[in-house]
Structures are given as structure tokens and as C-alpha cells.
XYZ file of C-alpha atoms in Angstrom:
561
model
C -71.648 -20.821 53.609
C -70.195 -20.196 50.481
C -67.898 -17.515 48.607
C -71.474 -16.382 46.538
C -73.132 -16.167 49.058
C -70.849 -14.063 51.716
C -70.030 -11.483 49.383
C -72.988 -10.031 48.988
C -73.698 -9.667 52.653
C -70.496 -8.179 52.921
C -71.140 -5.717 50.392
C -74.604 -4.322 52.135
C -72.727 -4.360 55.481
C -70.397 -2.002 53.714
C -72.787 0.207 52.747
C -74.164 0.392 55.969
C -71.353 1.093 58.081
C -71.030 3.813 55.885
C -73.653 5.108 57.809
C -72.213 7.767 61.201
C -74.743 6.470 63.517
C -74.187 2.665 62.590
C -70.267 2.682 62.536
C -69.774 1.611 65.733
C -72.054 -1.530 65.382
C -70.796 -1.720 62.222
C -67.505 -1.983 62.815
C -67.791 -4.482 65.676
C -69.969 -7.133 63.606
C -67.652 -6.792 60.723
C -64.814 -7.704 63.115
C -66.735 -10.718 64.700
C -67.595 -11.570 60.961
C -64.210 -11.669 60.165
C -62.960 -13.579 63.286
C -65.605 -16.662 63.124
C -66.213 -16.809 59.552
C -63.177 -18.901 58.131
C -64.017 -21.814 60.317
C -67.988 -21.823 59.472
C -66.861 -21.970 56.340
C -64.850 -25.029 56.680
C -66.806 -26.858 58.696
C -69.129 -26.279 56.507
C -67.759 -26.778 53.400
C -66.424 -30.265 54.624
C -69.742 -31.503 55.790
C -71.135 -31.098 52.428
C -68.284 -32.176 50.492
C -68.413 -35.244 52.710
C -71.851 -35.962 52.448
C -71.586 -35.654 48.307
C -68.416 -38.200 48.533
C -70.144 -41.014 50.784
C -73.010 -40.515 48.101
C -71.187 -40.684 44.765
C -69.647 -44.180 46.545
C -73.175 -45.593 45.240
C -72.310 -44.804 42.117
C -71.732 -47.943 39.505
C -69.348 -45.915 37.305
C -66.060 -47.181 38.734
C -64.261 -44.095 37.781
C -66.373 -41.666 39.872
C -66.036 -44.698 42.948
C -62.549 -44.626 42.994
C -62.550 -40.681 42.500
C -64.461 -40.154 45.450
C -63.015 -42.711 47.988
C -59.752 -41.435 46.941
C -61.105 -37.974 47.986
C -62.191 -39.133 51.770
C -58.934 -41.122 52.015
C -56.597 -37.228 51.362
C -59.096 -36.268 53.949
C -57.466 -38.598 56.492
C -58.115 -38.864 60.164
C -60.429 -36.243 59.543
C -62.063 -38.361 57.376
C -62.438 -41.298 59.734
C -65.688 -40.830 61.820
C -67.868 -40.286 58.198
C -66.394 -43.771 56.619
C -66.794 -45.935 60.257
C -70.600 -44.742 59.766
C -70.545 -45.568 56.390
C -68.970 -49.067 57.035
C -72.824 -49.789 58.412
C -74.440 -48.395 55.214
C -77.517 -50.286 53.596
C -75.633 -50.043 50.276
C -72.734 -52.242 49.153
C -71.054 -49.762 47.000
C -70.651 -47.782 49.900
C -69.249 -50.324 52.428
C -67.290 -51.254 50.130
C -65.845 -47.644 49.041
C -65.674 -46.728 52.778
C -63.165 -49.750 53.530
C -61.544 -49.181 50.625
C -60.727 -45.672 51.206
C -60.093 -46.233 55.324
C -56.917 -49.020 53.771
C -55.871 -45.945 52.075
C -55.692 -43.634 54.856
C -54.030 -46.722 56.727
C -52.465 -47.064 61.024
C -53.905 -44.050 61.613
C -57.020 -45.093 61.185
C -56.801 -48.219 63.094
C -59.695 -46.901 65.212
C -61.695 -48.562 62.204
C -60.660 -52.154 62.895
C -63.186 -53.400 64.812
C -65.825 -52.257 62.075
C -63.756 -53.346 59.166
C -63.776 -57.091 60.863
C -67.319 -57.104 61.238
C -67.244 -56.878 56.902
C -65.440 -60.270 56.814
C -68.833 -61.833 56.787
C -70.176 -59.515 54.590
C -72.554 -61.066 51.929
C -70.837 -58.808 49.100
C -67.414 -60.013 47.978
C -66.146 -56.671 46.960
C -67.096 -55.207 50.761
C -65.263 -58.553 52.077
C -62.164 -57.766 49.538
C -61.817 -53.966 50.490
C -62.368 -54.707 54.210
C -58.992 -57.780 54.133
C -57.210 -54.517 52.069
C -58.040 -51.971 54.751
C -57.141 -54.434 57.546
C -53.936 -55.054 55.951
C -53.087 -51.590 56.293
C -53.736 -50.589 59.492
C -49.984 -52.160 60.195
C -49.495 -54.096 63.796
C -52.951 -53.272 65.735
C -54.626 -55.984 62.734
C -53.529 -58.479 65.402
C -56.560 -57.517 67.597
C -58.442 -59.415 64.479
C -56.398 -62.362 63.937
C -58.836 -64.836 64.852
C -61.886 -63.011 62.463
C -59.134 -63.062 59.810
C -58.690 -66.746 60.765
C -62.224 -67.503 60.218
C -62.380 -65.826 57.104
C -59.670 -68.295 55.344
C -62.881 -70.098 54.421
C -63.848 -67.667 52.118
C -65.294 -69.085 49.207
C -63.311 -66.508 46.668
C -59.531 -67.438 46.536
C -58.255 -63.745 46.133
C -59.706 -63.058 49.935
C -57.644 -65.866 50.454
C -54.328 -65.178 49.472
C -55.067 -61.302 50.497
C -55.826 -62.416 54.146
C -52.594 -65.088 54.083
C -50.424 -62.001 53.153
C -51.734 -59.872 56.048
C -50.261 -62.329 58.377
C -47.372 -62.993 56.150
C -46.800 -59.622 56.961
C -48.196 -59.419 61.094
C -45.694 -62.299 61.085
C -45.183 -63.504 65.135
C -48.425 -61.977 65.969
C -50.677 -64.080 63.751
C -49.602 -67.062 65.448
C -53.311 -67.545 66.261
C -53.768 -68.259 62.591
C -51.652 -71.516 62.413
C -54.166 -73.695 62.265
C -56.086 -72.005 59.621
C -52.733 -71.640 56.967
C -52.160 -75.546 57.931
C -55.372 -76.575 56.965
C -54.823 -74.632 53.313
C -51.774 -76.725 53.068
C -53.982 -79.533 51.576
C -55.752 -77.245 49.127
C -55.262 -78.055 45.424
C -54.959 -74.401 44.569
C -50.816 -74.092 44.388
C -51.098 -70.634 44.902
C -52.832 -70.730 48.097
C -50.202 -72.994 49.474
C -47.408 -71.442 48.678
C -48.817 -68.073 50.217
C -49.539 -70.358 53.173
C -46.407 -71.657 53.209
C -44.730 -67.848 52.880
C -46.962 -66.752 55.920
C -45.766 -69.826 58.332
C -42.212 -68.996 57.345
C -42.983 -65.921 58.478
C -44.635 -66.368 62.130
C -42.038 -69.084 62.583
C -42.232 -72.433 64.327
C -45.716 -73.300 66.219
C -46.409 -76.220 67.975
C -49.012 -77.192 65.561
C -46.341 -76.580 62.707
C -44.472 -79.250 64.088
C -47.167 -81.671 64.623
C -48.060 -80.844 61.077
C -44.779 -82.357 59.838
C -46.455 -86.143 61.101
C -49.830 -85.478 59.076
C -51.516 -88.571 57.527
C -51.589 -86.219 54.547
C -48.056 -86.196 52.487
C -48.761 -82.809 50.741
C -49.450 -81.452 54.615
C -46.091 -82.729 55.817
C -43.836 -81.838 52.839
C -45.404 -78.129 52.930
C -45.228 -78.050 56.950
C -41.885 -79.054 56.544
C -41.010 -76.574 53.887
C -42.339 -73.472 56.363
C -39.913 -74.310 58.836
C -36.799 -73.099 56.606
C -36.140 -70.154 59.117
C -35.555 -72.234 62.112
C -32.460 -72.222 64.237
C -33.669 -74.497 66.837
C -31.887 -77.306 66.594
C -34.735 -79.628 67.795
C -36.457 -78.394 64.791
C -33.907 -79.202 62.419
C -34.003 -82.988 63.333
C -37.526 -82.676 62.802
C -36.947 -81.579 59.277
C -33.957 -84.683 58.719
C -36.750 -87.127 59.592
C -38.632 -85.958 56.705
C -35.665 -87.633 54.444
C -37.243 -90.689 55.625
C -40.438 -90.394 54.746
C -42.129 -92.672 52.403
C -43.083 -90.037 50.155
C -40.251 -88.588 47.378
C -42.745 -85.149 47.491
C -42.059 -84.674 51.248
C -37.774 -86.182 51.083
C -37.544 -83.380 48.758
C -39.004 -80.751 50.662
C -36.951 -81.856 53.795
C -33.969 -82.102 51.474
C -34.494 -78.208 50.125
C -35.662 -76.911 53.979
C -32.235 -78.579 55.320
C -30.400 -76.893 52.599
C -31.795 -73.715 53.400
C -30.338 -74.065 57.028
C -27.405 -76.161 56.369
C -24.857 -73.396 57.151
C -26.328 -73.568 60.506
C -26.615 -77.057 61.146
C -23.705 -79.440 60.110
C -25.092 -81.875 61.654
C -27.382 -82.975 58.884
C -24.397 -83.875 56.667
C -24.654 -87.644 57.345
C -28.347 -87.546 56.381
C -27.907 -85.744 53.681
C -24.896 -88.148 52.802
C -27.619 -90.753 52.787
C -29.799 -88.794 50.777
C -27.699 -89.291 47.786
C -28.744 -93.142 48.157
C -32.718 -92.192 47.663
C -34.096 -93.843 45.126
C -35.733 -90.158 43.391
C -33.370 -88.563 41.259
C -34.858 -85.326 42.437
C -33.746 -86.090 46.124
C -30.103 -87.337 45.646
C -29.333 -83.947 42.894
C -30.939 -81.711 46.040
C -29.103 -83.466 48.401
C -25.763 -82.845 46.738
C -26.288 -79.184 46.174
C -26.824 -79.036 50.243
C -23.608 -80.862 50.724
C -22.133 -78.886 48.314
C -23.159 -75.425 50.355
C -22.262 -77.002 53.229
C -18.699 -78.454 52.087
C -17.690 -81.223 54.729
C -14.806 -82.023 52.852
C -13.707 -85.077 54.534
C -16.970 -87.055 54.009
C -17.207 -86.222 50.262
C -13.963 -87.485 49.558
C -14.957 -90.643 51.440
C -18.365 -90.785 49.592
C -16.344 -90.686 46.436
C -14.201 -93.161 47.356
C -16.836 -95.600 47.903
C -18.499 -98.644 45.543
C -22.407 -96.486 45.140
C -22.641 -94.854 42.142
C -25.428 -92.643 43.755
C -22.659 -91.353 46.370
C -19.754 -91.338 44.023
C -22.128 -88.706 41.760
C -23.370 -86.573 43.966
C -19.755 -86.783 46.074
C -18.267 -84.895 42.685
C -20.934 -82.404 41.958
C -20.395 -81.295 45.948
C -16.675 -81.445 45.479
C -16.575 -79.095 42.362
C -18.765 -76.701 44.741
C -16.152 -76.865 46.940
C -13.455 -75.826 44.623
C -9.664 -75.294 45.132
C -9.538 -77.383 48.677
C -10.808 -80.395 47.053
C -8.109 -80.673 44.152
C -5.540 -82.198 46.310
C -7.673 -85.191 47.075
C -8.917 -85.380 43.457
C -5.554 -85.416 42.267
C -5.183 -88.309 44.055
C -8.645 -89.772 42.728
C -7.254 -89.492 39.292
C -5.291 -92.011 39.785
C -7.715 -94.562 41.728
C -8.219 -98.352 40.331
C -11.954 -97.756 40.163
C -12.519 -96.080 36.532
C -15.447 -94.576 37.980
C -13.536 -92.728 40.653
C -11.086 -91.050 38.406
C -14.399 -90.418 36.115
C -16.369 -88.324 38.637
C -12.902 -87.046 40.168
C -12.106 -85.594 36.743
C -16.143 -84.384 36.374
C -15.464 -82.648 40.149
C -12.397 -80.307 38.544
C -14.714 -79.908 35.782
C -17.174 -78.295 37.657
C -14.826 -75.493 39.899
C -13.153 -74.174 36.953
C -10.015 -72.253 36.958
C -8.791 -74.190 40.493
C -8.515 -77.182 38.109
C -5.226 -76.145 36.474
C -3.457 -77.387 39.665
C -4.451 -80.959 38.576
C -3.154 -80.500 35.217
C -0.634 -83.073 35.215
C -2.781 -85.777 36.650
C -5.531 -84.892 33.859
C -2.911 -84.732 31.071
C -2.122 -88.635 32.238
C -6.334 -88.882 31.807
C -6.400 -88.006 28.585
C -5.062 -91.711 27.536
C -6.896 -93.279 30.356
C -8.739 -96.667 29.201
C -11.795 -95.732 30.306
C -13.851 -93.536 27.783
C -15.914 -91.758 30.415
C -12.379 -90.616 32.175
C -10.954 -89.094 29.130
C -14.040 -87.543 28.320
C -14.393 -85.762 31.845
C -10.488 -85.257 31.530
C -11.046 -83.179 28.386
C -13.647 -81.170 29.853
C -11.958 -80.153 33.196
C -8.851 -79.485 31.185
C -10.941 -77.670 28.861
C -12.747 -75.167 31.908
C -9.254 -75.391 33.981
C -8.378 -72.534 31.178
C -5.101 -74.549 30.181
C -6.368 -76.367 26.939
C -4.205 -73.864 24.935
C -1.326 -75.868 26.195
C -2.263 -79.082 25.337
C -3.722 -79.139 21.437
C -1.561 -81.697 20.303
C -2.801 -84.428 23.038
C -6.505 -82.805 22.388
C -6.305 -82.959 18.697
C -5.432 -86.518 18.695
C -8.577 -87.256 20.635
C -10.133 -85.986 17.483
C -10.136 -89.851 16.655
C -11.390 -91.481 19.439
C -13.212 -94.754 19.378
C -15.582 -92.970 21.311
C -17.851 -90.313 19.898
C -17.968 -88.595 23.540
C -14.738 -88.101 23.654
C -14.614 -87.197 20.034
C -17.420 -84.447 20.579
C -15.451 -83.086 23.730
C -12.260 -82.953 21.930
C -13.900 -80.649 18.950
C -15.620 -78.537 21.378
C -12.267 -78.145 23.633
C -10.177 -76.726 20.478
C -13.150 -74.132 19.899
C -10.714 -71.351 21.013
C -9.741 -69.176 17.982
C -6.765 -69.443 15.590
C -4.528 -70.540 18.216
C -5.678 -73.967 17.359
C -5.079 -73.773 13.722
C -2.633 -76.819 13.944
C -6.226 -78.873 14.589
C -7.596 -77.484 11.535
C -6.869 -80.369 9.511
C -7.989 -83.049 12.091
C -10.874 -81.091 12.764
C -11.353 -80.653 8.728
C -11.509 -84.486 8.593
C -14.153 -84.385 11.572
C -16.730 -82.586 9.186
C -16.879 -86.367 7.967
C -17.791 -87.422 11.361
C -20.326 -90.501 11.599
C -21.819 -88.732 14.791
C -23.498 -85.128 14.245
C -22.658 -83.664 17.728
C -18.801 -84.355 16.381
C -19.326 -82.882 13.206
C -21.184 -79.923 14.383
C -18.181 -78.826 17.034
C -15.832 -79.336 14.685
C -17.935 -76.994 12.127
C -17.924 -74.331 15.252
C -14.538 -74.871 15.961
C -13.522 -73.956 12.352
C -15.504 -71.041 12.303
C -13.949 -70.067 15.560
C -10.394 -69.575 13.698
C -11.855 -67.099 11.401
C -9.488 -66.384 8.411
C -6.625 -69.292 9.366
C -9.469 -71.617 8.390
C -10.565 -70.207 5.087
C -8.204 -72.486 2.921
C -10.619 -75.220 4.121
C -13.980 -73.368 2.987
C -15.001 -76.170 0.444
C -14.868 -78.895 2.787
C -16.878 -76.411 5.009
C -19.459 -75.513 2.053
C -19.197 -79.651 1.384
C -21.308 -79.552 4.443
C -24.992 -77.555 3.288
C -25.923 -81.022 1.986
C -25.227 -82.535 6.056
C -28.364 -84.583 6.728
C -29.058 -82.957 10.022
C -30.614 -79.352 9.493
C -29.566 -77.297 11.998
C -25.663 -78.162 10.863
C -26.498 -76.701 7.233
C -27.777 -73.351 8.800
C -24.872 -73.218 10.881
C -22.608 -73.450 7.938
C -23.568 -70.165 6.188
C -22.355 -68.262 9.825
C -19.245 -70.488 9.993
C -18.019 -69.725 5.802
C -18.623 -65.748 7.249
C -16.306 -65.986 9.915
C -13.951 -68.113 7.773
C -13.540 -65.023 5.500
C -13.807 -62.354 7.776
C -17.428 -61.274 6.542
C -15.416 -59.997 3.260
C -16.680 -60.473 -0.543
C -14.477 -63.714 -0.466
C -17.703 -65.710 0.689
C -19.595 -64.774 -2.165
C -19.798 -68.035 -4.330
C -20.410 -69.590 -1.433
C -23.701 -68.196 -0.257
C -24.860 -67.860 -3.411
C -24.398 -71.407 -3.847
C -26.032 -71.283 -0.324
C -29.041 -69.676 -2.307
C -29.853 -72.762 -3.911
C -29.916 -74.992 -1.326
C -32.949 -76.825 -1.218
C -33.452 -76.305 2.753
C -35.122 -72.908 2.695
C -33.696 -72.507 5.994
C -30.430 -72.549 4.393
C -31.406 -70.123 1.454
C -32.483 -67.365 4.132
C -29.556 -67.509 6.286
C -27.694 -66.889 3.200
C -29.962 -64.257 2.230
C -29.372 -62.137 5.456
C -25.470 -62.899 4.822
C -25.382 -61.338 1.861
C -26.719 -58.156 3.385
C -24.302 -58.236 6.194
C -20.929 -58.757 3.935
C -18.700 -55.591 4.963
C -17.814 -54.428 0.931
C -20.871 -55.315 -0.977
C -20.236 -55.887 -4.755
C -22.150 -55.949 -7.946
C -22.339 -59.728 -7.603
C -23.584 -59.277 -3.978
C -26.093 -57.764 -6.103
C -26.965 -60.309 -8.706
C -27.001 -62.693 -6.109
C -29.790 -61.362 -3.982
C -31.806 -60.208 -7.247
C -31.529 -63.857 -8.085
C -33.045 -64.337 -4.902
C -35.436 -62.202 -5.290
C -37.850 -64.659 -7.380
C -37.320 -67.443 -4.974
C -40.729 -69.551 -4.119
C -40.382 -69.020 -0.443
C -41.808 -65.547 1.054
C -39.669 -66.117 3.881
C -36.280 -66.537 1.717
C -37.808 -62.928 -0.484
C -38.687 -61.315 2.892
C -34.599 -61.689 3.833
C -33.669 -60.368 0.399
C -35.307 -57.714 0.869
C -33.669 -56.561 4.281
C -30.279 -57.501 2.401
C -30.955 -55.247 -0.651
C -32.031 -52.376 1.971
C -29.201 -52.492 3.846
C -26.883 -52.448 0.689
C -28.806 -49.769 -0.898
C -28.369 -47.705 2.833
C -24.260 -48.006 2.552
C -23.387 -48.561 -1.348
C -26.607 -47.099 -3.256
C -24.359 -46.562 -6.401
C -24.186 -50.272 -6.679
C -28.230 -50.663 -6.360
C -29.773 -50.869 -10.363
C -31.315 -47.933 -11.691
C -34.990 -48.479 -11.999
């Protein structure tokens, strides 16, 4: 009963109690009026409301659907009896709106799951879609389903799919039931099926039929089964998992290589397979295999494995040795010293890769810098260079400067790329510009640039270089004359030299360095007004930015119109 309609009777009830011989009847039905009317009027009010929500769920406007099955779902539990009914409804819309809105009310609604599983077969894929959403809501007591859920993997739409893989992704132990099902989508082509699959196993953990999985006749079964068993601690398991590294398929070695080093910290005893890994003919393999090793850290083998005559194990013995860090630069500083060339090459690559521990070798890779072996004084450069103690050493580097080899050329340049405390390179580096080998002449041109002001006496050799036949070193060279002048009005000739170039690319990065010089001049000015008539819109387009941002900080030098 509503508000417009109660207040009338109310009023004549009044007026009638008014009456002497009718208060006393009055009185008493106005009390009972009072006492039982709040809860008619709820009761009520709620069946219509939820009669006028289940029927706007018929409704094809999407906004009203939504409105009103987010309506029943604030109703909650109270709403639950209405949308279980409605779950049976003749009409789509409305199956599919009731699921939708019992996922939203979620566990406590779980008296709905029987109904909801009876949608998976639904011949609407909207009802089947809302029912997987409402199921995966209703939190733990979705196992009771697990099988229907199962069945349902078939779906023909792949969404359903990876919605229904995610509810037991998330049931985890308790969709064990569904094994099978997630190992028979390991052989679908859709990759994001299988790797929701995958997700799911990882979750539920180890099965029987998991591990039988791993001997499929089907690779891409076995290198995904072998994949979802990444959580295991079972040592049994694990050996299942090293086996894959013998498979005859790279796809599945590689999969057993990543799975092992996902539980390498818990199972040491995969280093010797792994060890053998770095043999496998896939390049993929043996770089995976030395990242494991170089989580796990066995010391002792990788020093052996470096010490040996395979290339394969003498590579990935360094990269897991530089993972290792400061405990491995004893036994490289002996490695340094080794007859084998390639030994004292990956030993030197090893302090390379940890850094800062690598100044304790210092001596040994000051001896490498005039090692006969090219590779060796290359990696010596570099692990002096990341050991943070090239500073010390700029004489011996800048001499490198004119190595036979352009490697170790190109690694010398880059090393002395550390400010103006390496202006007693600048003329060997100055002479590098000239370099037969671009990479050389390029981090020589950064390391220049790098000294700022100490290198501006060498700016013509440096502006010598917009005519360098490789393109990306006669952009570079505007940035490195800035820096060489400390971004001052000193540069100007130069850029707008630089505004002639014939490499366009050239004539903008000039343009935009014009607008960027700290004290802007008249001749700044003339310069980019010179540019202004350039063929190129891009080259104009940078002009213009230049001339606004000179005409935001000096406007008195801007020409009167």
C-alpha cells in the first residue's frame, strides 16, 4: 500500500474518531493501524519493486539491464528466492540478468549453485557467461560443481573458457576433478587458453594425471604439463621435471629448464643437469640454463665448467659466475691468468657482469689489458670499466684507443665516457672521430661530449663530423657541440652551420638547439629566421618552437613586426 494511498484513509479515520461515541474504536484501530502497517508496506512495496526488476531484465536496452540486476543484487539474500525462480525463466534476458545479478550478491547466495550449473548448457551464450561469473563468486561451495564446470571447458566460445579456467585457478586444491579437462586444453592453439590452463594446474598442484601428462605423445602437452608443476616441492616431482631436459623437443627442454629454475632454491640437486643443459644444442636452453645455475650458485661446479675445453660450458659458467658476484672473484682472479685465452676471456666477461665486486681483481685485469688475445682485453676493459675503477687507469685505457682491434677500440672510447676527468684522452679520442669503424667513432663523439667545456678547444674536429656517412652520428653531433660549450652562445656558428646540412635530420636537431641555448642573441635570431624558409616542414615546425621559446625569455630580441 502506498504513501497516496494511506493518507487519505488516515485522514477520514481522523475525522471520525473525532466522533465521542466512536473514540474508543477509534482509537484502538488507529493503534493496530499503526502497529502492522510499516511491514505491509514493505512487504509490499518489495514484491512490486521485485516483480518490475525481474521484468525490466527483458529489456534490450543494456543500460536499464544492468540498472535493474544491479538493483536485485543491493537487495541481497533477500533477493535470492525471486532470481533462483527467475534462473528458470522462458526469456534469456532474464536468465541471464538473474545470474548475473546472483554473482553480484556472491557466497551468500551459494544456495543458487545448483541452478546456476544447470545454465552451463544453456543454449544462450550470455546466460552461459553470467552463470561461469556467478559461480565464480559464490567462493569455496563452487566445488560442489566442479565436474559441470569440467564439462563445460568444451564450450564453443573461448571467453567461457578462460572464465571457467580462472574459477578453478582460484578453487585451487578443490578443482582437482578438473585435471583432465585443463590437460586436454594444453593442446589448444589458442595461447591464451593454455596459459590460463597452465595458471589453474599451478594452482591445484601436482595430480597424478599431471604427471602422466609430462610423457604425452604430444610435445606442446608435455612442455606445458611440465611448466604447471613449478610449485612442487616433492622431490619425486622435480626429477620428473629434469627428465624433460632430455626430451627431444627444444619447446619442452626449455620449459623443464624455466620450471627447474623456478624451484632450484629448493632442489640443488638439479645442478648437474642443468650443468649439462649448457651443452644443448638450442641457444634458448643453454642461456636458461645458466640463469638457473646462476640463482642457484654452486660455486664449485661453475668454476670447473669454466675451466673446461666446451665453449657452451665455459659461457654459460661466466654469466652464472657474475650472478654469483664477490665469492667468485678469487677463482676468476686466478682464471685471468689461465693458458686457455678463452678462459681468461669469459673470466674477465664474469667480473664484468657483478659490477663493483670486480675492483678486487683489478690487478689481474690491469695485466689483461695487454693480453694477446683481443677478446680478453676487450672483456678486461669492460669489467674494469663496471668494477668503477676506470678513473684510475686512463692512461693504459687511452692507449687502447689504437687497438688493432675495433672491439677493443669501441670499448676503450666507451670506458673513458666519464666526464672531464678524462680530458688527458681528449686528444686520442679527437683522433678516434677519424675512426674506420662507426661504433669507434660514435663513443668517442659521446665521450667528448661527456667532458663538456674541457673539450670545446676540439669543436671543429667535432663539427668536422656532420658530414660522417652514418646518420645517426651527424644528429648526435649537434647534442655533443652543446655540451662542449656548456649550452652557451659559443655554439652558435656551429649550428647554424648545422642549419645547412643537407640531412634534414641534422637541420632540425639544430633547430631545437638553437631554442634551447641558455643567452639567446640577435644571431640566435638570424639564424632561426634563416631557418625559417627551409624546404622541410619538419625543420620550420622546430623553428618555430625555437623562436617561441626565445620570444617567452628574451622578447626584446624577437623583430618588431
Amino acid at each position: 500500500m502506498s504513501k497516496r494511498v494511506i493518507l487519505p484513509k488516515l485522514y477520514m479515520l481522523n475525522k471520525f474518531i473525532q466522533r465521542p461515541s466512536a473514540r474508543v474504536l477509534g482509537c484502538t484501530f488507529a493503534i493496530s493501524l499503526c502497529l502492522i502497517s510499516p511491514s505491509v508496506i514493505n512487504s509490499t512495496s518489495w514484491a512490486q519493486t521485485r516483480s518490475t526488476l525481474i521484468e525490466q531484465l527483458q529489456s534490450s536496452n543494456e543500460q536499464q539491464w544492468l540498472k535493474a540486476a544491479e538493483a536485485l543484487s543491493k537487495r541481497g539474500t533477500e533477493a535470492v528466492p525471486a532470481l533462483r525462480n527467475a534462473l528458470k525463466s522462458p526469456n534469456a534476458r532474464v536468465r541471464s540478468g538473474a545470474a548475473f545479478a546472483l554473482g553480484r550478491i556472491g557466497a551468500v547466495a551459494s544456495v543458487a549453485i545448483p541452478d546456476l550449473a544447470l545454465l552451463l548448457k544453456d543454449s544462450n551464450q550470455l546466460v552461459r557467461a553470467n552463470a561461469v561469473f556467478a559461480l565464480g563468486n559464490m567462493g569455496k561451495a563452487t566445488k560442489s560443481v566442479v565436474p559441470q564446470l569440467a564439462e563445460t571447458l568444451k564450450d564453443k566460445d573461448n571467453n567461457i573458457r578462460v572464465s571457467i579456467i580462472r574459477v578453478f585457478e582460484a578453487l585451487g586444491t578443490d578443482a582437482r576433478a578438473a585435471v583432465p579437462g585443463l590437460i586436454a586444453i594444453l593442446d589448444d592453439p589458442d595461447a591464451t587458453l593454455i596459459y590460463n590452463a597452465v595458471q589453474a594446474l599451478l594452482q591445484i598442484g601436482e595430480t597424478p594425471e599431471l604427471i602422466a601428462a609430462t610423457k604425452n605423445p604430444n610435445p606442446q602437452i608435455r612442455g606445458a604439463a611440465i611448466a604447471s608443476l613449478a610449485r612442487t616441492n616433492n622431490p619425486e616431482t622435480i626429477k620428473v621435471i629434469t627428465a624433460g631436459l632430455k626430451d627431444t623437443d627444444a619447446r619442452v627442454r626449455r620449459n623443464a629448464v624455466v620450471t627447474l629454475r623456478l624451484v632450484a632454491a629448493k632442489a640443488k640437486s638439479t645442478v648437474p643437469a642443468l650443468i649439462d643443459a649448457l651443452k644443448d644444442p638450442d641457444e634458448g636452453v643453454r642461456q636458461m640454463a645458466a640463469e638457473a645455475l646462476g640463482e642457484i650458485r654452486p660455486l664449485k661446479e661453475m668454476v670447473a665448467a669454466l675451466l673446461s675445453e666446451n665453449e657452451n660450458l665455459q659461457r654459460g659458467a661466466a654469466y652464472a659466475l657474475g650472478k654469483i658476484g664477490a665469492a667468485a672473484v678469487p677463482e676468476l682472479r686466478n682464471a685471468l691468468k689461465h693458458p686457455n685465452p678463452r678462459v681468461r676471456s669469459y673470466a674477465a666477461s664474469a667480473l664484468g657482469d657483478m659490477g663493483l665486486p670486480a675492483k678486487a681483481a683489478l690487478p689481474e685485469l690491469t695485466v689483461a689489458l695487454k693480453d694477446s688475445d683481443a677478446k680478453v682485453r676487450e672483456n678486461a676493459i669492460r669489467a674494469i670499466g663496471f668494477s668503477g675503477k676506470a678513473k684510475t687507469l686512463i692512461p693504459q685505457l687511452t692507449k687502447l684507443l689504437k687497438d688493432n682491434d675495433p672491439l677493443v677500440r669501441n670499448a676503450a672510447a666507451k670506458s673513458l665516457n666519464m666526464g672531464s676527468v678524462a680530458k688527458a684522452a681528449i686528444p686520442e679520442l679527437t683522433l678516434a672521430l677519424k675512426d674506420s669503424n662507426n661504433d669507434v667513432r660514435k663513443s668517442a663523439l659521446y665521450a667528448l661530449g661527456s667532458m663538456g667545456e674541457q673539450a670545446k678547444s676540439v669543436s671543429p674536429q667535432i663539427a668536422a663530423m656532420l658530414q660522417d656517412k652514418d646518420v645517426l652520428i651527424r644528429t648526435d653531433v649537434v647534442s655533443t657541440l652543446i655540451n662542449v660549450h656548456g649550452n652557451k652562445s659559443t655554439v652558435l656558428p656551429y649550428l647554424g652551420n648545422a642549419l645547412k646540412n643537407p640531412d634534414k635530420n641534422v637541420r632540425v636537431a639544430a633547430a631545437y638547439a638553437l631554442g634551447d641555448i641558455s643567452n639567446p642573441t640577435k644571431e640566435t635570431i638570424r639564424y632561426l629566421l634563416a631557418g625559417n624558409t627551409d624546404s622541410d616542414q619538419d625543420v620550420r615546425g622546430a623553428v618555430a618552437v625555437s623562436l617561441s621559446k626565445i620570444r617567452a625569455k628574451a622578447p626584446n630580441l624577437m623583430p618588431k613586426k
